[in-house]
Amino acid sequence: MADNLVTETSGPAFKAFSKAIYAEKGKVGSTGDFSTYLTAPGAVHLYDGINLAALAMVEAHSTKAANYKADIIKIGDGVPGAKVVNSFARGLPR
C-alpha cells in the first residue's frame, strides 16, 4: 500500500515530476492553485505508478498486463545489479 504521508519536494525525481505536472497546466478544467498537485499524494502515487507500469511494459516488450505484470515487481523492488533512477527516461534501456 502506498504511503500517503510523505512526499519528496526536492531532488532529481521531484524535478521530473514537477515538470510533468506543470506541462498539464491549462489543459484541464478549473484547477485552482495548480501547485497543490506537487504534494498531493494521489498525484504523486499515480505518477509513480504510471512510470512503473510503463517501464515494465518496455522491459516486457508488451502492453498486455499478463506479459508485464511480473516486471512491475522486479522493477519496483529491484533486483541484484539494478540501479536507482529518477525519471522514466533514465529507466529506459540504453
Short mmCIF file of N, CA, C and O in Angstrom, two decimals:
data_model
loop_
_atom_site.label_atom_id
_atom_site.label_comp_id
_atom_site.label_asym_id
_atom_site.label_seq_id
_atom_site.Cartn_x
_atom_site.Cartn_y
_atom_site.Cartn_z
N MET A 1 0.84 -1.17 0.00
CA MET A 1 0.00 0.00 0.00
C MET A 1 0.89 1.24 0.00
O MET A 1 1.91 1.28 0.65
N ALA A 2 0.49 2.23 -0.72
CA ALA A 2 1.27 3.47 -0.84
C ALA A 2 1.21 4.26 0.47
O ALA A 2 0.21 4.26 1.17
N ASP A 3 2.30 4.91 0.77
CA ASP A 3 2.38 5.78 1.94
C ASP A 3 1.90 7.16 1.53
O ASP A 3 2.55 7.84 0.75
N ASN A 4 0.78 7.58 2.05
CA ASN A 4 0.22 8.89 1.69
C ASN A 4 0.72 10.01 2.58
O ASN A 4 0.18 11.11 2.54
N LEU A 5 1.71 9.77 3.40
CA LEU A 5 2.13 10.78 4.35
C LEU A 5 3.37 11.56 3.93
O LEU A 5 3.56 12.68 4.36
N VAL A 6 4.22 10.98 3.11
CA VAL A 6 5.50 11.61 2.80
C VAL A 6 5.59 11.86 1.29
O VAL A 6 5.40 10.96 0.50
N THR A 7 5.89 13.09 0.93
CA THR A 7 6.09 13.45 -0.47
C THR A 7 7.39 14.24 -0.56
O THR A 7 7.52 15.28 0.09
N GLU A 8 8.33 13.75 -1.34
CA GLU A 8 9.58 14.48 -1.54
C GLU A 8 9.30 15.73 -2.37
O GLU A 8 8.55 15.68 -3.33
N THR A 9 9.91 16.82 -2.00
CA THR A 9 9.70 18.07 -2.76
C THR A 9 11.02 18.68 -3.20
O THR A 9 11.13 19.90 -3.35
N SER A 10 12.00 17.83 -3.43
CA SER A 10 13.28 18.29 -3.97
C SER A 10 13.98 17.09 -4.60
O SER A 10 13.53 15.96 -4.47
N GLY A 11 15.05 17.36 -5.29
CA GLY A 11 15.84 16.31 -5.90
C GLY A 11 15.46 16.04 -7.35
O GLY A 11 14.49 16.59 -7.87
N PRO A 12 16.24 15.17 -8.01
CA PRO A 12 16.03 14.95 -9.44
C PRO A 12 14.68 14.30 -9.77
O PRO A 12 14.09 14.63 -10.80
N ALA A 13 14.18 13.41 -8.94
CA ALA A 13 12.88 12.80 -9.23
C ALA A 13 11.77 13.84 -9.13
O ALA A 13 10.85 13.86 -9.94
N PHE A 14 11.87 14.72 -8.14
CA PHE A 14 10.85 15.76 -7.99
C PHE A 14 10.90 16.73 -9.16
O PHE A 14 9.86 17.20 -9.63
N LYS A 15 12.08 17.03 -9.66
CA LYS A 15 12.20 17.93 -10.81
C LYS A 15 11.46 17.36 -12.02
O LYS A 15 10.73 18.07 -12.71
N ALA A 16 11.63 16.05 -12.27
CA ALA A 16 10.95 15.41 -13.40
C ALA A 16 9.44 15.41 -13.18
O ALA A 16 8.67 15.70 -14.11
N PHE A 17 9.00 15.11 -11.97
CA PHE A 17 7.58 15.10 -11.64
C PHE A 17 6.98 16.50 -11.79
O PHE A 17 5.94 16.68 -12.42
N SER A 18 7.65 17.49 -11.25
CA SER A 18 7.18 18.87 -11.32
C SER A 18 7.04 19.33 -12.77
O SER A 18 6.05 19.95 -13.16
N LYS A 19 8.03 19.01 -13.58
CA LYS A 19 7.99 19.39 -15.00
C LYS A 19 6.79 18.74 -15.69
O LYS A 19 6.09 19.38 -16.47
N ALA A 20 6.55 17.46 -15.39
CA ALA A 20 5.43 16.75 -16.00
C ALA A 20 4.09 17.33 -15.55
O ALA A 20 3.17 17.50 -16.36
N ILE A 21 3.97 17.64 -14.26
CA ILE A 21 2.73 18.22 -13.74
C ILE A 21 2.46 19.58 -14.39
O ILE A 21 1.36 19.84 -14.90
N TYR A 22 3.45 20.44 -14.40
CA TYR A 22 3.24 21.78 -14.96
C TYR A 22 3.03 21.76 -16.47
O TYR A 22 2.45 22.69 -17.03
N ALA A 23 3.44 20.70 -17.14
CA ALA A 23 3.19 20.58 -18.58
C ALA A 23 1.70 20.43 -18.85
O ALA A 23 1.23 20.69 -19.96
N GLU A 24 0.94 20.04 -17.84
CA GLU A 24 -0.51 19.85 -17.99
C GLU A 24 -1.32 21.07 -17.58
O GLU A 24 -2.53 21.12 -17.79
N LYS A 25 -0.66 22.05 -17.00
CA LYS A 25 -1.37 23.25 -16.53
C LYS A 25 -2.08 23.92 -17.71
O LYS A 25 -1.50 24.11 -18.77
N GLY A 26 -3.33 24.24 -17.51
CA GLY A 26 -4.13 24.87 -18.55
C GLY A 26 -4.80 23.89 -19.49
O GLY A 26 -5.62 24.27 -20.31
N LYS A 27 -4.45 22.60 -19.39
CA LYS A 27 -5.04 21.59 -20.27
C LYS A 27 -6.22 20.89 -19.62
O LYS A 27 -6.91 20.12 -20.27
N VAL A 28 -6.40 21.12 -18.34
CA VAL A 28 -7.52 20.52 -17.62
C VAL A 28 -8.41 21.64 -17.11
O VAL A 28 -7.98 22.79 -17.05
N GLY A 29 -9.62 21.34 -16.71
CA GLY A 29 -10.58 22.36 -16.27
C GLY A 29 -10.04 23.26 -15.17
O GLY A 29 -8.84 23.37 -14.97
N SER A 30 -10.92 23.88 -14.46
CA SER A 30 -10.56 24.79 -13.38
C SER A 30 -9.87 24.00 -12.26
O SER A 30 -10.48 23.15 -11.64
N THR A 31 -8.61 24.29 -12.03
CA THR A 31 -7.83 23.52 -11.05
C THR A 31 -7.42 24.33 -9.83
O THR A 31 -6.80 23.80 -8.94
N GLY A 32 -7.73 25.61 -9.81
CA GLY A 32 -7.33 26.43 -8.67
C GLY A 32 -5.81 26.55 -8.61
O GLY A 32 -5.16 26.74 -9.62
N ASP A 33 -5.27 26.42 -7.43
CA ASP A 33 -3.82 26.52 -7.22
C ASP A 33 -3.15 25.25 -7.72
O ASP A 33 -3.12 24.22 -7.05
N PHE A 34 -2.63 25.31 -8.93
CA PHE A 34 -2.05 24.13 -9.58
C PHE A 34 -0.89 23.54 -8.80
O PHE A 34 -0.63 22.34 -8.85
N SER A 35 -0.18 24.35 -8.04
CA SER A 35 0.98 23.85 -7.29
C SER A 35 0.60 22.82 -6.23
O SER A 35 1.46 22.06 -5.79
N THR A 36 -0.67 22.76 -5.84
CA THR A 36 -1.07 21.77 -4.83
C THR A 36 -0.90 20.34 -5.33
O THR A 36 -0.76 19.42 -4.55
N TYR A 37 -0.88 20.16 -6.64
CA TYR A 37 -0.68 18.83 -7.20
C TYR A 37 0.74 18.30 -6.92
O TYR A 37 0.97 17.10 -6.95
N LEU A 38 1.65 19.19 -6.67
CA LEU A 38 3.04 18.77 -6.42
C LEU A 38 3.20 18.02 -5.11
O LEU A 38 4.17 17.29 -4.94
N THR A 39 2.28 18.19 -4.19
CA THR A 39 2.36 17.48 -2.91
C THR A 39 1.12 16.64 -2.64
O THR A 39 1.01 16.05 -1.57
N ALA A 40 0.21 16.56 -3.58
CA ALA A 40 -0.99 15.74 -3.41
C ALA A 40 -0.61 14.27 -3.54
O ALA A 40 -0.13 13.86 -4.60
N PRO A 41 -0.79 13.48 -2.47
CA PRO A 41 -0.38 12.07 -2.54
C PRO A 41 -0.98 11.33 -3.73
O PRO A 41 -0.30 10.53 -4.37
N GLY A 42 -2.22 11.60 -4.07
CA GLY A 42 -2.82 10.92 -5.21
C GLY A 42 -2.08 11.19 -6.51
O GLY A 42 -1.83 10.28 -7.30
N ALA A 43 -1.69 12.44 -6.73
CA ALA A 43 -0.96 12.79 -7.95
C ALA A 43 0.42 12.15 -7.96
O ALA A 43 0.86 11.60 -8.97
N VAL A 44 1.09 12.18 -6.82
CA VAL A 44 2.44 11.61 -6.72
C VAL A 44 2.40 10.11 -6.97
O VAL A 44 3.18 9.58 -7.77
N HIS A 45 1.48 9.41 -6.32
CA HIS A 45 1.43 7.95 -6.47
C HIS A 45 0.96 7.53 -7.85
O HIS A 45 1.43 6.53 -8.40
N LEU A 46 0.04 8.29 -8.43
CA LEU A 46 -0.41 7.99 -9.79
C LEU A 46 0.74 8.16 -10.77
O LEU A 46 0.97 7.31 -11.63
N TYR A 47 1.48 9.25 -10.63
CA TYR A 47 2.64 9.49 -11.50
C TYR A 47 3.66 8.36 -11.37
O TYR A 47 4.13 7.82 -12.37
N ASP A 48 3.98 7.98 -10.14
CA ASP A 48 4.93 6.88 -9.92
C ASP A 48 4.41 5.57 -10.50
O ASP A 48 5.15 4.83 -11.15
N GLY A 49 3.13 5.29 -10.29
CA GLY A 49 2.55 4.05 -10.80
C GLY A 49 2.55 3.97 -12.31
O GLY A 49 2.83 2.92 -12.89
N ILE A 50 2.23 5.09 -12.95
CA ILE A 50 2.24 5.11 -14.42
C ILE A 50 3.65 4.89 -14.95
O ILE A 50 3.86 4.12 -15.89
N ASN A 51 4.63 5.53 -14.33
CA ASN A 51 6.02 5.34 -14.76
C ASN A 51 6.47 3.90 -14.54
O ASN A 51 7.14 3.30 -15.39
N LEU A 52 6.12 3.33 -13.40
CA LEU A 52 6.49 1.95 -13.10
C LEU A 52 5.87 0.99 -14.11
O LEU A 52 6.55 0.12 -14.65
N ALA A 53 4.59 1.17 -14.38
CA ALA A 53 3.92 0.30 -15.35
C ALA A 53 4.52 0.47 -16.74
O ALA A 53 4.75 -0.52 -17.46
N ALA A 54 4.80 1.70 -17.13
CA ALA A 54 5.37 1.95 -18.45
C ALA A 54 6.76 1.32 -18.59
O ALA A 54 7.08 0.72 -19.62
N LEU A 55 7.58 1.44 -17.55
CA LEU A 55 8.90 0.80 -17.60
C LEU A 55 8.78 -0.72 -17.66
O LEU A 55 9.56 -1.39 -18.35
N ALA A 56 7.79 -1.28 -16.97
CA ALA A 56 7.57 -2.72 -17.03
C ALA A 56 7.15 -3.15 -18.43
O ALA A 56 7.58 -4.19 -18.93
N MET A 57 6.33 -2.33 -19.09
CA MET A 57 5.92 -2.63 -20.46
C MET A 57 7.12 -2.61 -21.40
O MET A 57 7.24 -3.47 -22.28
N VAL A 58 8.00 -1.65 -21.21
CA VAL A 58 9.21 -1.58 -22.03
C VAL A 58 10.06 -2.82 -21.79
O VAL A 58 10.54 -3.46 -22.74
N GLU A 59 10.23 -3.19 -20.53
CA GLU A 59 11.04 -4.36 -20.19
C GLU A 59 10.47 -5.63 -20.81
O GLU A 59 11.21 -6.47 -21.32
N ALA A 60 9.14 -5.76 -20.79
CA ALA A 60 8.48 -6.96 -21.31
C ALA A 60 8.24 -6.89 -22.81
O ALA A 60 7.81 -7.89 -23.41
N HIS A 61 8.48 -5.74 -23.42
CA HIS A 61 8.18 -5.53 -24.85
C HIS A 61 6.72 -5.85 -25.14
O HIS A 61 6.39 -6.46 -26.16
N SER A 62 5.83 -5.42 -24.22
CA SER A 62 4.42 -5.72 -24.37
C SER A 62 3.58 -4.75 -23.55
O SER A 62 4.01 -4.29 -22.49
N THR A 63 2.37 -4.49 -24.02
CA THR A 63 1.43 -3.69 -23.25
C THR A 63 0.33 -4.57 -22.66
O THR A 63 -0.63 -4.06 -22.07
N LYS A 64 0.46 -5.88 -22.80
CA LYS A 64 -0.51 -6.80 -22.20
C LYS A 64 -0.11 -7.07 -20.76
O LYS A 64 1.01 -7.51 -20.48
N ALA A 65 -1.05 -6.82 -19.85
CA ALA A 65 -0.77 -6.96 -18.41
C ALA A 65 -0.19 -8.33 -18.06
O ALA A 65 0.72 -8.42 -17.25
N ALA A 66 -0.69 -9.37 -18.66
CA ALA A 66 -0.18 -10.71 -18.37
C ALA A 66 1.30 -10.84 -18.69
O ALA A 66 2.02 -11.61 -18.06
N ASN A 67 1.77 -10.05 -19.64
CA ASN A 67 3.17 -10.12 -20.05
C ASN A 67 4.09 -9.23 -19.22
O ASN A 67 5.27 -9.51 -19.10
N TYR A 68 3.56 -8.13 -18.68
CA TYR A 68 4.45 -7.20 -17.98
C TYR A 68 4.26 -7.14 -16.47
O TYR A 68 5.07 -6.54 -15.77
N LYS A 69 3.23 -7.79 -15.94
CA LYS A 69 2.96 -7.62 -14.50
C LYS A 69 4.09 -8.11 -13.61
O LYS A 69 4.37 -7.50 -12.59
N ALA A 70 4.79 -9.16 -13.99
CA ALA A 70 5.92 -9.64 -13.17
C ALA A 70 7.05 -8.61 -13.16
O ALA A 70 7.78 -8.50 -12.17
N ASP A 71 7.19 -7.86 -14.24
CA ASP A 71 8.25 -6.84 -14.30
C ASP A 71 7.96 -5.65 -13.39
O ASP A 71 8.89 -4.97 -12.96
N ILE A 72 6.70 -5.41 -13.07
CA ILE A 72 6.37 -4.32 -12.14
C ILE A 72 7.03 -4.57 -10.80
O ILE A 72 7.68 -3.69 -10.23
N ILE A 73 6.90 -5.79 -10.29
CA ILE A 73 7.50 -6.13 -9.00
C ILE A 73 9.02 -6.11 -9.11
O ILE A 73 9.71 -5.57 -8.25
N LYS A 74 9.55 -6.67 -10.18
CA LYS A 74 11.00 -6.71 -10.37
C LYS A 74 11.58 -5.29 -10.39
O LYS A 74 12.58 -5.01 -9.74
N ILE A 75 10.94 -4.39 -11.11
CA ILE A 75 11.43 -3.02 -11.22
C ILE A 75 11.20 -2.27 -9.91
O ILE A 75 12.08 -1.57 -9.42
N GLY A 76 10.03 -2.42 -9.34
CA GLY A 76 9.69 -1.70 -8.11
C GLY A 76 10.51 -2.13 -6.91
O GLY A 76 10.92 -1.30 -6.09
N ASP A 77 10.75 -3.42 -6.79
CA ASP A 77 11.51 -3.93 -5.65
C ASP A 77 13.00 -3.99 -5.91
O ASP A 77 13.78 -4.11 -4.98
N GLY A 78 13.38 -3.94 -7.16
CA GLY A 78 14.79 -4.03 -7.51
C GLY A 78 15.26 -5.47 -7.57
O GLY A 78 14.64 -6.37 -7.02
N VAL A 79 16.32 -5.68 -8.26
CA VAL A 79 16.96 -6.99 -8.37
C VAL A 79 18.45 -6.77 -8.23
O VAL A 79 18.94 -5.64 -8.39
N PRO A 80 19.21 -7.82 -7.94
CA PRO A 80 20.66 -7.63 -7.84
C PRO A 80 21.22 -6.97 -9.10
O PRO A 80 20.87 -7.34 -10.22
N GLY A 81 22.03 -5.95 -8.90
CA GLY A 81 22.63 -5.24 -10.02
C GLY A 81 21.80 -4.09 -10.55
O GLY A 81 22.26 -3.35 -11.41
N ALA A 82 20.58 -3.92 -10.04
CA ALA A 82 19.72 -2.83 -10.51
C ALA A 82 20.26 -1.50 -10.01
O ALA A 82 20.91 -1.44 -8.97
N LYS A 83 19.98 -0.45 -10.75
CA LYS A 83 20.38 0.87 -10.29
C LYS A 83 19.15 1.75 -10.13
O LYS A 83 18.15 1.59 -10.83
N VAL A 84 19.21 2.66 -9.19
CA VAL A 84 18.11 3.58 -8.92
C VAL A 84 18.12 4.66 -9.99
O VAL A 84 19.17 5.20 -10.33
N VAL A 85 16.93 4.97 -10.51
CA VAL A 85 16.79 6.04 -11.49
C VAL A 85 15.75 7.03 -10.98
O VAL A 85 14.92 6.68 -10.13
N ASN A 86 15.79 8.23 -11.50
CA ASN A 86 14.90 9.29 -11.01
C ASN A 86 13.90 9.79 -12.03
O ASN A 86 13.26 10.81 -11.81
N SER A 87 13.79 9.11 -13.16
CA SER A 87 12.80 9.51 -14.16
C SER A 87 12.55 8.33 -15.09
O SER A 87 13.35 7.38 -15.15
N PHE A 88 11.46 8.40 -15.83
CA PHE A 88 11.16 7.37 -16.81
C PHE A 88 12.29 7.25 -17.82
O PHE A 88 12.77 6.16 -18.10
N ALA A 89 12.75 8.37 -18.33
CA ALA A 89 13.80 8.36 -19.35
C ALA A 89 15.07 7.67 -18.86
O ALA A 89 15.71 6.92 -19.59
N ARG A 90 15.43 7.91 -17.59
CA ARG A 90 16.64 7.29 -17.05
C ARG A 90 16.46 5.79 -16.83
O ARG A 90 17.43 5.06 -16.73
N GLY A 91 15.21 5.34 -16.75
CA GLY A 91 14.94 3.92 -16.56
C GLY A 91 14.91 3.11 -17.84
O GLY A 91 14.90 1.88 -17.79
N LEU A 92 14.92 3.78 -18.96
CA LEU A 92 14.90 3.07 -20.24
C LEU A 92 16.23 2.38 -20.51
O LEU A 92 17.29 2.91 -20.16
N PRO A 93 16.18 1.23 -21.16
CA PRO A 93 17.43 0.54 -21.51
C PRO A 93 18.24 1.39 -22.48
O PRO A 93 17.70 2.13 -23.29
N ARG A 94 19.51 1.31 -22.35
CA ARG A 94 20.40 2.08 -23.24
C ARG A 94 21.13 1.17 -24.16
O ARG A 94 21.43 0.11 -23.97
#
